[in-house]
Amino acid sequence: MRKNIVASFTALLLGIVVVPIAAVAALSSEYVTQEASVTYDDLDIHSVAGARVLYARLRRASREVCDMDSAFSTHRLPDLADAKRCYSETLDNAVATFDSEELRTVHAG
């Protein structure tokens, strides 16, 4: 059986790119759910090496879900702040779903 995590990420996208900045404040309580699949069946997540590889995959998925590349390309501070907050919260939540002390250690830096 293939191990696979489908992480539901609540992303505070707040209308990035689509809604003019004046309307963002009105939408601040609106959430958009994005999903990403991260496979780890090829990893021993209880080893430091495996945890590092999984962490890299989780970081990549978090960047994708939070549309970090788009936020950085706009050079708009509200977009950047929202994307960074989304990324941080998403990665924290993804790491918390695993029972791996090694992964938590890698995440803590």
Tab-separated table of C-alpha atoms in Angstrom:
chain	number	residue	atom	x	y	z
A	1	MET	CA	0.000	0.000	0.000
A	2	ARG	CA	1.366	3.378	-0.942
A	3	LYS	CA	1.697	5.928	1.843
A	4	ASN	CA	0.389	9.282	0.784
A	5	ILE	CA	-0.611	12.368	2.690
A	6	VAL	CA	-3.126	14.734	1.285
A	7	ALA	CA	-2.808	17.872	3.274
A	8	SER	CA	-5.675	20.292	3.316
A	9	PHE	CA	-4.195	23.675	3.723
A	10	THR	CA	-6.281	26.647	4.700
A	11	ALA	CA	-4.586	29.390	2.822
A	12	LEU	CA	-5.179	33.018	3.601
A	13	LEU	CA	-5.149	34.006	-0.009
A	14	LEU	CA	-7.420	36.981	0.640
A	15	GLY	CA	-7.975	37.659	-3.007
A	16	ILE	CA	-4.322	38.003	-3.968
A	17	VAL	CA	-4.042	39.166	-7.571
A	18	VAL	CA	-7.779	38.842	-8.312
A	19	VAL	CA	-9.243	41.422	-5.935
A	20	PRO	CA	-8.015	45.018	-5.825
A	21	ILE	CA	-6.193	45.884	-2.599
A	22	ALA	CA	-9.040	48.091	-1.384
A	23	ALA	CA	-11.343	45.078	-1.315
A	24	VAL	CA	-8.899	42.816	0.525
A	25	ALA	CA	-9.812	44.195	3.941
A	26	ALA	CA	-13.452	43.341	3.345
A	27	LEU	CA	-12.495	39.776	2.469
A	28	SER	CA	-10.101	39.237	5.370
A	29	SER	CA	-12.316	36.568	6.943
A	30	GLU	CA	-12.609	34.595	3.698
A	31	TYR	CA	-10.531	31.430	3.373
A	32	VAL	CA	-9.627	29.386	0.354
A	33	THR	CA	-8.728	25.720	0.772
A	34	GLN	CA	-5.937	24.376	-1.395
A	35	GLU	CA	-4.617	20.815	-1.420
A	36	ALA	CA	-1.325	19.222	-2.283
A	37	SER	CA	-0.235	15.593	-2.190
A	38	VAL	CA	3.154	14.697	-0.794
A	39	THR	CA	4.331	11.115	-1.155
A	40	TYR	CA	6.795	9.632	1.293
A	41	ASP	CA	6.512	5.886	0.790
A	42	ASP	CA	10.135	5.835	-0.340
A	43	LEU	CA	11.371	7.452	2.896
A	44	ASP	CA	12.159	6.406	6.446
A	45	ILE	CA	10.753	9.510	8.138
A	46	HIS	CA	12.238	8.394	11.447
A	47	SER	CA	15.770	8.896	10.153
A	48	VAL	CA	17.352	12.339	9.849
A	49	ALA	CA	18.056	11.815	6.142
A	50	GLY	CA	14.471	10.748	5.422
A	51	ALA	CA	13.066	13.603	7.500
A	52	ARG	CA	15.156	16.113	5.540
A	53	VAL	CA	13.888	14.812	2.206
A	54	LEU	CA	10.275	14.839	3.435
A	55	TYR	CA	10.743	18.362	4.793
A	56	ALA	CA	11.983	19.554	1.401
A	57	ARG	CA	8.877	18.053	-0.209
A	58	LEU	CA	6.609	19.685	2.376
A	59	ARG	CA	8.302	23.037	1.827
A	60	ARG	CA	7.853	22.753	-1.936
A	61	ALA	CA	4.164	21.822	-1.544
A	62	SER	CA	3.625	24.687	0.902
A	63	ARG	CA	5.187	27.161	-1.542
A	64	GLU	CA	2.918	25.837	-4.279
A	65	VAL	CA	-0.262	25.891	-2.198
A	66	CYS	CA	0.411	29.421	-0.986
A	67	ASP	CA	1.357	30.621	-4.476
A	68	MET	CA	4.633	32.078	-3.192
A	69	ASP	CA	6.150	32.554	-6.649
A	70	SER	CA	3.216	34.659	-7.794
A	71	ALA	CA	3.273	36.733	-4.605
A	72	PHE	CA	6.977	37.463	-5.006
A	73	SER	CA	6.565	38.398	-8.651
A	74	THR	CA	3.985	41.095	-7.849
A	75	HIS	CA	6.340	42.883	-5.414
A	76	ARG	CA	3.292	44.057	-3.464
A	77	LEU	CA	3.905	44.035	0.289
A	78	PRO	CA	0.390	42.844	1.258
A	79	ASP	CA	0.687	39.914	-1.160
A	80	LEU	CA	4.124	39.019	0.187
A	81	ALA	CA	2.986	39.221	3.809
A	82	ASP	CA	-0.064	37.039	3.154
A	83	ALA	CA	1.967	34.491	1.202
A	84	LYS	CA	4.661	34.297	3.896
A	85	ARG	CA	2.060	33.873	6.645
A	86	CYS	CA	0.272	31.205	4.597
A	87	TYR	CA	3.551	29.375	3.922
A	88	SER	CA	4.598	29.394	7.571
A	89	GLU	CA	1.221	28.200	8.865
A	90	THR	CA	0.893	25.590	6.126
A	91	LEU	CA	4.339	24.142	6.761
A	92	ASP	CA	3.775	24.100	10.540
A	93	ASN	CA	0.463	22.264	10.082
A	94	ALA	CA	1.933	19.787	7.605
A	95	VAL	CA	4.840	18.911	9.919
A	96	ALA	CA	2.423	18.478	12.829
A	97	THR	CA	0.529	15.742	10.954
A	98	PHE	CA	3.535	13.409	11.150
A	99	ASP	CA	4.619	11.384	14.166
A	100	SER	CA	8.317	12.000	13.568
A	101	GLU	CA	10.591	13.647	16.105
A	102	GLU	CA	13.272	13.838	13.414
A	103	LEU	CA	10.956	15.843	11.145
A	104	ARG	CA	10.060	18.217	13.981
A	105	THR	CA	13.781	18.691	14.693
A	106	VAL	CA	14.525	19.465	11.030
A	107	HIS	CA	11.607	21.923	11.004
A	108	ALA	CA	12.838	23.650	14.162
A	109	GLY	CA	16.125	24.283	12.389
